[in-house]
Amino acid sequence: MRLDGTVDLVGGGRLGPGLSNPYDSNVYLLRTGEGAWLVDTGCGLGRAELAARVSGALDGRAPAGAVLTHAHPDHAGGAAGLVDDLGIPVLAGAGTARLVRVGDHDRLGLTAALRAGLYPAGYRFAACAAVAGIEAGTVPGAGGLRALPTPGHCEDHTAYVFTGGDGTTYAFTGDLVFARGRVVVAADSDVRLLRRSLEAVLAERPDVLLPGHGTPVLSDARWHLERALEAFDQGRLPAAFG
Ligand SMILES: [Zn+2]
C-alpha cells in the first residue's frame, strides 16, 4: 500500500490494515537514497506472504535492510525469516538486538502474552542471531535514517526518523504512540520514560507519524503527539490500544 513517494505500508495485522498475518505489527518500507529499508518485521507467521508484498513493492528486488523498533514478537518475530529468505541485515537498538538474538520468551513478554491469548497457542519466537545493535543517530548505510532512543513502552525501544528530499520528516514510532495520541501501557512499560520519549519525538518536528499499529498519519503528526502529551498532563492514563 503506497502511502506516498517515500513510504509503503507492506504489512500489518488485525490492529492495523489487515495486509498480512493478523498478529503482525505494521511493517513499513522506506525508500531512501541508499535503497529501501523495512521498519519492523511482523511476527514471523505467514512470512512468505509478507515477503511477497515487500518484493512486489520493489519490483522483485530485495530491500537493503530492516530496522526494529523493539523486541516484542509482533514487531521482531519476523526478523529471522527475513534474514534467511532475503539475506538482508537487520539492525536494532543494542538492548533489542540482544533480546532478539536470544529469543527468551519471558524477557520478550511472550510467556505472558501467550497466556493472555495475544498470540496463537504454540507460537514460538524465532531467535535471530544476525541482528546487530546500533547506536543512537544515523543508521549506517540507510540513507540518512536516524535512530532515536525512545524507551517507555518497553525497556529498549527505538523510533526512527527520516527527512525526505522535499523536507517532509517521517517518524516511525513503533509502539510508543499511535494515531490520535493513543499510547499502550504494557506490563513492561515505564510511563515516566514514555512521556519523555514522546517529547523527544515531538522535538524532531515530524510531519508524518507511522505507528506500529493502526492508522498511518500522513500530515500534522505533531497534533497527534501533542494529544498524547496532553493526556499525561491531565493525569489521564492513555487508553491502551487494542
Ligand atoms: Zn510492543
PDB file of C-alpha atoms and ligand atoms in Angstrom:
ATOM      1  CA  MET A   1       0.000   0.000   0.000  1.00  0.00           C
ATOM      2  CA  ARG A   2       1.808   3.099  -1.241  1.00  0.00           C
ATOM      3  CA  LEU A   3       1.427   5.945   1.284  1.00  0.00           C
ATOM      4  CA  ASP A   4       3.430   8.492  -0.669  1.00  0.00           C
ATOM      5  CA  GLY A   5       6.542   8.529  -2.837  1.00  0.00           C
ATOM      6  CA  THR A   6       8.738   7.617   0.125  1.00  0.00           C
ATOM      7  CA  VAL A   7       6.880   5.083   2.269  1.00  0.00           C
ATOM      8  CA  ASP A   8       4.799   1.968   1.636  1.00  0.00           C
ATOM      9  CA  LEU A   9       2.801   0.059   4.224  1.00  0.00           C
ATOM     10  CA  VAL A  10       3.635  -3.527   3.286  1.00  0.00           C
ATOM     11  CA  GLY A  11       2.354  -5.422   6.320  1.00  0.00           C
ATOM     12  CA  GLY A  12       0.062  -5.115   9.293  1.00  0.00           C
ATOM     13  CA  GLY A  13      -2.371  -7.353  11.101  1.00  0.00           C
ATOM     14  CA  ARG A  14      -5.784  -7.021  12.643  1.00  0.00           C
ATOM     15  CA  LEU A  15      -4.880  -3.966  14.749  1.00  0.00           C
ATOM     16  CA  GLY A  16      -3.884  -2.272  11.513  1.00  0.00           C
ATOM     17  CA  PRO A  17      -4.617  -2.645   7.814  1.00  0.00           C
ATOM     18  CA  GLY A  18      -5.089  -6.430   7.711  1.00  0.00           C
ATOM     19  CA  LEU A  19      -2.487  -6.724   4.970  1.00  0.00           C
ATOM     20  CA  SER A  20      -0.584  -9.660   6.413  1.00  0.00           C
ATOM     21  CA  ASN A  21      -0.772 -12.100   9.322  1.00  0.00           C
ATOM     22  CA  PRO A  22      -3.356 -11.000  11.933  1.00  0.00           C
ATOM     23  CA  TYR A  23      -0.659 -10.875  14.620  1.00  0.00           C
ATOM     24  CA  ASP A  24       1.753  -8.682  12.655  1.00  0.00           C
ATOM     25  CA  SER A  25       2.706  -5.153  13.600  1.00  0.00           C
ATOM     26  CA  ASN A  26       2.596  -2.613  10.818  1.00  0.00           C
ATOM     27  CA  VAL A  27       5.580  -3.121   8.526  1.00  0.00           C
ATOM     28  CA  TYR A  28       6.778  -0.105   6.548  1.00  0.00           C
ATOM     29  CA  LEU A  29       9.060   0.120   3.551  1.00  0.00           C
ATOM     30  CA  LEU A  30      11.061   3.357   3.386  1.00  0.00           C
ATOM     31  CA  ARG A  31      12.705   4.370   0.128  1.00  0.00           C
ATOM     32  CA  THR A  32      15.991   6.138   0.827  1.00  0.00           C
ATOM     33  CA  GLY A  33      18.826   7.185  -1.439  1.00  0.00           C
ATOM     34  CA  GLU A  34      20.612   4.042  -0.249  1.00  0.00           C
ATOM     35  CA  GLY A  35      17.941   1.511  -1.061  1.00  0.00           C
ATOM     36  CA  ALA A  36      14.702   0.579   0.645  1.00  0.00           C
ATOM     37  CA  TRP A  37      14.578  -0.258   4.340  1.00  0.00           C
ATOM     38  CA  LEU A  38      11.929  -2.132   6.269  1.00  0.00           C
ATOM     39  CA  VAL A  39      10.824  -0.813   9.626  1.00  0.00           C
ATOM     40  CA  ASP A  40       9.756  -3.787  11.781  1.00  0.00           C
ATOM     41  CA  THR A  41       9.215  -7.291  10.520  1.00  0.00           C
ATOM     42  CA  GLY A  42       5.897  -8.647  11.806  1.00  0.00           C
ATOM     43  CA  CYS A  43       5.605 -11.753  13.970  1.00  0.00           C
ATOM     44  CA  GLY A  44       7.062 -14.266  11.532  1.00  0.00           C
ATOM     45  CA  LEU A  45       3.843 -16.183  10.863  1.00  0.00           C
ATOM     46  CA  GLY A  46       2.855 -16.037   7.201  1.00  0.00           C
ATOM     47  CA  ARG A  47       6.300 -14.787   6.309  1.00  0.00           C
ATOM     48  CA  ALA A  48       6.017 -15.816   2.658  1.00  0.00           C
ATOM     49  CA  GLU A  49       3.024 -13.515   2.214  1.00  0.00           C
ATOM     50  CA  LEU A  50       4.872 -10.587   3.752  1.00  0.00           C
ATOM     51  CA  ALA A  51       7.981 -11.294   1.684  1.00  0.00           C
ATOM     52  CA  ALA A  52       5.819 -11.304  -1.446  1.00  0.00           C
ATOM     53  CA  ARG A  53       4.389  -7.899  -0.571  1.00  0.00           C
ATOM     54  CA  VAL A  54       7.870  -6.487   0.019  1.00  0.00           C
ATOM     55  CA  SER A  55       9.109  -7.935  -3.230  1.00  0.00           C
ATOM     56  CA  GLY A  56       6.050  -6.659  -5.091  1.00  0.00           C
ATOM     57  CA  ALA A  57       6.590  -3.140  -3.796  1.00  0.00           C
ATOM     58  CA  LEU A  58      10.189  -3.248  -5.047  1.00  0.00           C
ATOM     59  CA  ASP A  59       9.526  -4.864  -8.450  1.00  0.00           C
ATOM     60  CA  GLY A  60      11.184  -8.065  -7.321  1.00  0.00           C
ATOM     61  CA  ARG A  61      14.221  -6.527  -5.690  1.00  0.00           C
ATOM     62  CA  ALA A  62      15.154  -7.125  -2.068  1.00  0.00           C
ATOM     63  CA  PRO A  63      15.249  -4.293   0.444  1.00  0.00           C
ATOM     64  CA  ALA A  64      18.649  -3.123   1.642  1.00  0.00           C
ATOM     65  CA  GLY A  65      17.922  -3.996   5.259  1.00  0.00           C
ATOM     66  CA  ALA A  66      15.489  -3.797   8.147  1.00  0.00           C
ATOM     67  CA  VAL A  67      15.415  -1.966  11.463  1.00  0.00           C
ATOM     68  CA  LEU A  68      13.437  -2.972  14.553  1.00  0.00           C
ATOM     69  CA  THR A  69      11.684  -0.588  16.922  1.00  0.00           C
ATOM     70  CA  HIS A  70      11.640  -3.091  19.792  1.00  0.00           C
ATOM     71  CA  ALA A  71      11.749  -6.774  20.588  1.00  0.00           C
ATOM     72  CA  HIS A  72       8.064  -7.566  21.142  1.00  0.00           C
ATOM     73  CA  PRO A  73       7.271 -10.583  18.960  1.00  0.00           C
ATOM     74  CA  ASP A  74       4.673  -8.885  16.759  1.00  0.00           C
ATOM     75  CA  HIS A  75       7.425  -6.482  15.595  1.00  0.00           C
ATOM     76  CA  ALA A  76      10.581  -8.605  15.747  1.00  0.00           C
ATOM     77  CA  GLY A  77       9.442 -12.208  15.290  1.00  0.00           C
ATOM     78  CA  GLY A  78       9.820 -11.913  11.523  1.00  0.00           C
ATOM     79  CA  ALA A  79      13.478 -10.889  11.620  1.00  0.00           C
ATOM     80  CA  ALA A  80      14.914 -14.410  11.474  1.00  0.00           C
ATOM     81  CA  GLY A  81      12.806 -15.306   8.454  1.00  0.00           C
ATOM     82  CA  LEU A  82      13.834 -12.155   6.601  1.00  0.00           C
ATOM     83  CA  VAL A  83      17.491 -12.894   7.187  1.00  0.00           C
ATOM     84  CA  ASP A  84      17.006 -16.465   5.964  1.00  0.00           C
ATOM     85  CA  ASP A  85      14.822 -15.592   2.964  1.00  0.00           C
ATOM     86  CA  LEU A  86      16.429 -12.367   1.776  1.00  0.00           C
ATOM     87  CA  GLY A  87      19.867 -12.339   3.387  1.00  0.00           C
ATOM     88  CA  ILE A  88      19.460  -8.712   4.450  1.00  0.00           C
ATOM     89  CA  PRO A  89      20.973  -7.082   7.556  1.00  0.00           C
ATOM     90  CA  VAL A  90      18.639  -6.446  10.488  1.00  0.00           C
ATOM     91  CA  LEU A  91      19.580  -3.651  12.890  1.00  0.00           C
ATOM     92  CA  ALA A  92      18.110  -2.631  16.247  1.00  0.00           C
ATOM     93  CA  GLY A  93      18.921  -0.744  19.417  1.00  0.00           C
ATOM     94  CA  ALA A  94      21.539  -2.615  21.437  1.00  0.00           C
ATOM     95  CA  GLY A  95      19.126  -3.918  24.091  1.00  0.00           C
ATOM     96  CA  THR A  96      16.579  -5.003  21.499  1.00  0.00           C
ATOM     97  CA  ALA A  97      19.256  -6.741  19.443  1.00  0.00           C
ATOM     98  CA  ARG A  98      20.337  -8.738  22.495  1.00  0.00           C
ATOM     99  CA  LEU A  99      16.762  -9.832  23.218  1.00  0.00           C
ATOM    100  CA  VAL A 100      16.103 -10.855  19.621  1.00  0.00           C
ATOM    101  CA  ARG A 101      19.378 -12.781  19.365  1.00  0.00           C
ATOM    102  CA  VAL A 102      18.482 -14.839  22.460  1.00  0.00           C
ATOM    103  CA  GLY A 103      14.709 -15.091  21.968  1.00  0.00           C
ATOM    104  CA  ASP A 104      13.859 -15.793  25.626  1.00  0.00           C
ATOM    105  CA  HIS A 105      10.065 -15.878  25.856  1.00  0.00           C
ATOM    106  CA  ASP A 106       9.927 -14.450  29.376  1.00  0.00           C
ATOM    107  CA  ARG A 107      12.117 -11.475  28.567  1.00  0.00           C
ATOM    108  CA  LEU A 108      10.244 -10.804  25.328  1.00  0.00           C
ATOM    109  CA  GLY A 109       6.961 -10.632  27.228  1.00  0.00           C
ATOM    110  CA  LEU A 110       5.797 -13.596  25.186  1.00  0.00           C
ATOM    111  CA  THR A 111       5.113 -16.008  28.039  1.00  0.00           C
ATOM    112  CA  ALA A 112       2.545 -13.609  29.493  1.00  0.00           C
ATOM    113  CA  ALA A 113       1.206 -12.682  26.065  1.00  0.00           C
ATOM    114  CA  LEU A 114       0.648 -16.336  25.170  1.00  0.00           C
ATOM    115  CA  ARG A 115      -1.136 -16.885  28.470  1.00  0.00           C
ATOM    116  CA  ALA A 116      -3.366 -13.903  27.684  1.00  0.00           C
ATOM    117  CA  GLY A 117      -4.178 -15.319  24.267  1.00  0.00           C
ATOM    118  CA  LEU A 118      -2.496 -12.472  22.393  1.00  0.00           C
ATOM    119  CA  TYR A 119      -0.751 -14.954  20.074  1.00  0.00           C
ATOM    120  CA  PRO A 120      -1.923 -18.302  18.722  1.00  0.00           C
ATOM    121  CA  ALA A 121      -1.223 -21.233  21.056  1.00  0.00           C
ATOM    122  CA  GLY A 122       2.021 -22.819  20.000  1.00  0.00           C
ATOM    123  CA  TYR A 123       3.532 -19.615  18.603  1.00  0.00           C
ATOM    124  CA  ARG A 124       7.278 -19.570  19.151  1.00  0.00           C
ATOM    125  CA  PHE A 125       9.608 -16.613  18.723  1.00  0.00           C
ATOM    126  CA  ALA A 126      12.329 -17.319  16.171  1.00  0.00           C
ATOM    127  CA  ALA A 127      15.558 -16.004  17.679  1.00  0.00           C
ATOM    128  CA  CYS A 128      17.703 -14.175  15.128  1.00  0.00           C
ATOM    129  CA  ALA A 129      21.432 -14.457  15.774  1.00  0.00           C
ATOM    130  CA  ALA A 130      22.229 -11.994  12.975  1.00  0.00           C
ATOM    131  CA  VAL A 131      20.567  -8.885  14.454  1.00  0.00           C
ATOM    132  CA  ALA A 132      23.186  -6.175  15.005  1.00  0.00           C
ATOM    133  CA  GLY A 133      22.939  -3.493  17.683  1.00  0.00           C
ATOM    134  CA  ILE A 134      23.207   0.157  16.649  1.00  0.00           C
ATOM    135  CA  GLU A 135      23.811   3.411  18.492  1.00  0.00           C
ATOM    136  CA  ALA A 136      21.561   6.454  18.550  1.00  0.00           C
ATOM    137  CA  GLY A 137      21.988   8.642  15.474  1.00  0.00           C
ATOM    138  CA  THR A 138      22.442   7.888  11.808  1.00  0.00           C
ATOM    139  CA  VAL A 139      21.782   4.265  10.883  1.00  0.00           C
ATOM    140  CA  PRO A 140      24.780   3.003   8.874  1.00  0.00           C
ATOM    141  CA  GLY A 141      24.032   2.632   5.179  1.00  0.00           C
ATOM    142  CA  ALA A 142      20.383   3.647   5.469  1.00  0.00           C
ATOM    143  CA  GLY A 143      20.318   6.898   3.514  1.00  0.00           C
ATOM    144  CA  GLY A 144      20.078   9.271   6.458  1.00  0.00           C
ATOM    145  CA  LEU A 145      17.582   7.289   8.550  1.00  0.00           C
ATOM    146  CA  ARG A 146      18.204   8.113  12.199  1.00  0.00           C
ATOM    147  CA  ALA A 147      17.685   6.016  15.330  1.00  0.00           C
ATOM    148  CA  LEU A 148      16.090   7.886  18.234  1.00  0.00           C
ATOM    149  CA  PRO A 149      16.064   6.019  21.563  1.00  0.00           C
ATOM    150  CA  THR A 150      12.501   6.159  22.919  1.00  0.00           C
ATOM    151  CA  PRO A 151      12.210   3.867  25.956  1.00  0.00           C
ATOM    152  CA  GLY A 152       8.955   3.636  27.874  1.00  0.00           C
ATOM    153  CA  HIS A 153       6.680   1.191  26.080  1.00  0.00           C
ATOM    154  CA  CYS A 154       9.366  -1.314  26.963  1.00  0.00           C
ATOM    155  CA  GLU A 155      12.907  -1.004  28.256  1.00  0.00           C
ATOM    156  CA  ASP A 156      14.642  -0.689  24.904  1.00  0.00           C
ATOM    157  CA  HIS A 157      12.600   0.969  22.194  1.00  0.00           C
ATOM    158  CA  THR A 158      13.795   2.986  19.212  1.00  0.00           C
ATOM    159  CA  ALA A 159      11.891   5.358  16.961  1.00  0.00           C
ATOM    160  CA  TYR A 160      13.314   6.073  13.501  1.00  0.00           C
ATOM    161  CA  VAL A 161      13.273   9.473  11.852  1.00  0.00           C
ATOM    162  CA  PHE A 162      13.812  10.264   8.196  1.00  0.00           C
ATOM    163  CA  THR A 163      13.682  13.563   6.326  1.00  0.00           C
ATOM    164  CA  GLY A 164      12.989  13.243   2.609  1.00  0.00           C
ATOM    165  CA  GLY A 165      14.301  15.415  -0.188  1.00  0.00           C
ATOM    166  CA  ASP A 166      11.182  17.593  -0.069  1.00  0.00           C
ATOM    167  CA  GLY A 167      11.736  18.333   3.630  1.00  0.00           C
ATOM    168  CA  THR A 168       8.981  16.022   4.895  1.00  0.00           C
ATOM    169  CA  THR A 169      10.008  14.401   8.181  1.00  0.00           C
ATOM    170  CA  TYR A 170       8.755  10.899   8.914  1.00  0.00           C
ATOM    171  CA  ALA A 171       8.659   9.399  12.419  1.00  0.00           C
ATOM    172  CA  PHE A 172       8.347   5.623  12.748  1.00  0.00           C
ATOM    173  CA  THR A 173       7.182   5.326  16.332  1.00  0.00           C
ATOM    174  CA  GLY A 174       6.700   1.589  16.893  1.00  0.00           C
ATOM    175  CA  ASP A 175       4.561   1.115  19.990  1.00  0.00           C
ATOM    176  CA  LEU A 176       5.446   4.463  21.580  1.00  0.00           C
ATOM    177  CA  VAL A 177       2.411   6.307  20.248  1.00  0.00           C
ATOM    178  CA  PHE A 178      -0.412   5.772  17.769  1.00  0.00           C
ATOM    179  CA  ALA A 179      -2.802   7.957  15.797  1.00  0.00           C
ATOM    180  CA  ARG A 180      -4.833  10.404  17.909  1.00  0.00           C
ATOM    181  CA  GLY A 181      -2.164  10.186  20.608  1.00  0.00           C
ATOM    182  CA  ARG A 182      -3.103   6.772  21.867  1.00  0.00           C
ATOM    183  CA  VAL A 183      -0.489   5.048  23.966  1.00  0.00           C
ATOM    184  CA  VAL A 184      -0.039   1.440  25.098  1.00  0.00           C
ATOM    185  CA  VAL A 185       0.771   0.856  28.727  1.00  0.00           C
ATOM    186  CA  ALA A 186       2.037  -2.728  28.802  1.00  0.00           C
ATOM    187  CA  ALA A 187       3.273  -4.859  31.690  1.00  0.00           C
ATOM    188  CA  ASP A 188       6.847  -3.746  30.995  1.00  0.00           C
ATOM    189  CA  SER A 189       6.075  -0.064  30.319  1.00  0.00           C
ATOM    190  CA  ASP A 190       7.610   2.850  32.232  1.00  0.00           C
ATOM    191  CA  VAL A 191       5.182   5.757  31.984  1.00  0.00           C
ATOM    192  CA  ARG A 192       7.710   8.390  33.036  1.00  0.00           C
ATOM    193  CA  LEU A 193      10.173   7.340  30.343  1.00  0.00           C
ATOM    194  CA  LEU A 194       7.354   7.056  27.852  1.00  0.00           C
ATOM    195  CA  ARG A 195       6.406  10.689  28.350  1.00  0.00           C
ATOM    196  CA  ARG A 196       9.990  11.820  27.896  1.00  0.00           C
ATOM    197  CA  SER A 197      10.222   9.791  24.698  1.00  0.00           C
ATOM    198  CA  LEU A 198       7.087  11.444  23.318  1.00  0.00           C
ATOM    199  CA  GLU A 199       8.791  14.798  23.859  1.00  0.00           C
ATOM    200  CA  ALA A 200      11.901  13.536  22.072  1.00  0.00           C
ATOM    201  CA  VAL A 201       9.857  12.571  19.012  1.00  0.00           C
ATOM    202  CA  LEU A 202       7.961  15.875  19.064  1.00  0.00           C
ATOM    203  CA  ALA A 203      11.296  17.740  19.151  1.00  0.00           C
ATOM    204  CA  GLU A 204      12.100  16.189  15.767  1.00  0.00           C
ATOM    205  CA  ARG A 205       9.108  18.130  14.391  1.00  0.00           C
ATOM    206  CA  PRO A 206       7.772  15.248  12.319  1.00  0.00           C
ATOM    207  CA  ASP A 207       5.126  15.721   9.660  1.00  0.00           C
ATOM    208  CA  VAL A 208       4.236  12.066   9.136  1.00  0.00           C
ATOM    209  CA  LEU A 209       3.554   9.653  12.014  1.00  0.00           C
ATOM    210  CA  LEU A 210       3.995   5.980  11.177  1.00  0.00           C
ATOM    211  CA  PRO A 211       2.982   3.930  14.219  1.00  0.00           C
ATOM    212  CA  GLY A 212       3.438   0.210  14.785  1.00  0.00           C
ATOM    213  CA  HIS A 213      -0.307  -0.462  14.723  1.00  0.00           C
ATOM    214  CA  GLY A 214      -3.361   1.295  13.393  1.00  0.00           C
ATOM    215  CA  THR A 215      -3.617   4.194  11.009  1.00  0.00           C
ATOM    216  CA  PRO A 216      -0.578   5.918   9.495  1.00  0.00           C
ATOM    217  CA  VAL A 217      -0.901   9.715   9.757  1.00  0.00           C
ATOM    218  CA  LEU A 218       0.291  11.480   6.610  1.00  0.00           C
ATOM    219  CA  SER A 219       0.197  15.066   7.849  1.00  0.00           C
ATOM    220  CA  ASP A 220       0.138  17.094  11.058  1.00  0.00           C
ATOM    221  CA  ALA A 221       1.920  14.388  13.073  1.00  0.00           C
ATOM    222  CA  ARG A 222       2.678  16.862  15.832  1.00  0.00           C
ATOM    223  CA  TRP A 223      -1.036  17.277  16.645  1.00  0.00           C
ATOM    224  CA  HIS A 224      -1.185  13.580  17.479  1.00  0.00           C
ATOM    225  CA  LEU A 225       1.928  13.721  19.665  1.00  0.00           C
ATOM    226  CA  GLU A 226       0.556  16.737  21.483  1.00  0.00           C
ATOM    227  CA  ARG A 227      -2.693  14.858  22.225  1.00  0.00           C
ATOM    228  CA  ALA A 228      -0.658  12.114  23.919  1.00  0.00           C
ATOM    229  CA  LEU A 229       1.300  14.642  25.995  1.00  0.00           C
ATOM    230  CA  GLU A 230      -1.904  16.425  26.916  1.00  0.00           C
ATOM    231  CA  ALA A 231      -3.340  13.186  28.281  1.00  0.00           C
ATOM    232  CA  PHE A 232      -0.312  12.820  30.521  1.00  0.00           C
ATOM    233  CA  ASP A 233      -0.549  16.419  31.675  1.00  0.00           C
ATOM    234  CA  GLN A 234      -4.191  15.985  32.608  1.00  0.00           C
ATOM    235  CA  GLY A 235      -3.378  12.842  34.585  1.00  0.00           C
ATOM    236  CA  ARG A 236      -5.356  10.672  32.227  1.00  0.00           C
ATOM    237  CA  LEU A 237      -3.509   7.455  31.667  1.00  0.00           C
ATOM    238  CA  PRO A 238      -3.864   6.954  27.947  1.00  0.00           C
ATOM    239  CA  ALA A 239      -6.136   4.153  26.873  1.00  0.00           C
ATOM    240  CA  ALA A 240      -4.375   1.009  25.788  1.00  0.00           C
ATOM    241  CA  PHE A 241      -4.510   0.183  22.131  1.00  0.00           C
ATOM    242  CA  GLY A 242      -6.472  -2.990  21.461  1.00  0.00           C
TER     243      GLY A 242
HETATM  244 ZN    ZN B   1       5.204  -3.617  21.780  1.00  0.00          ZN
END
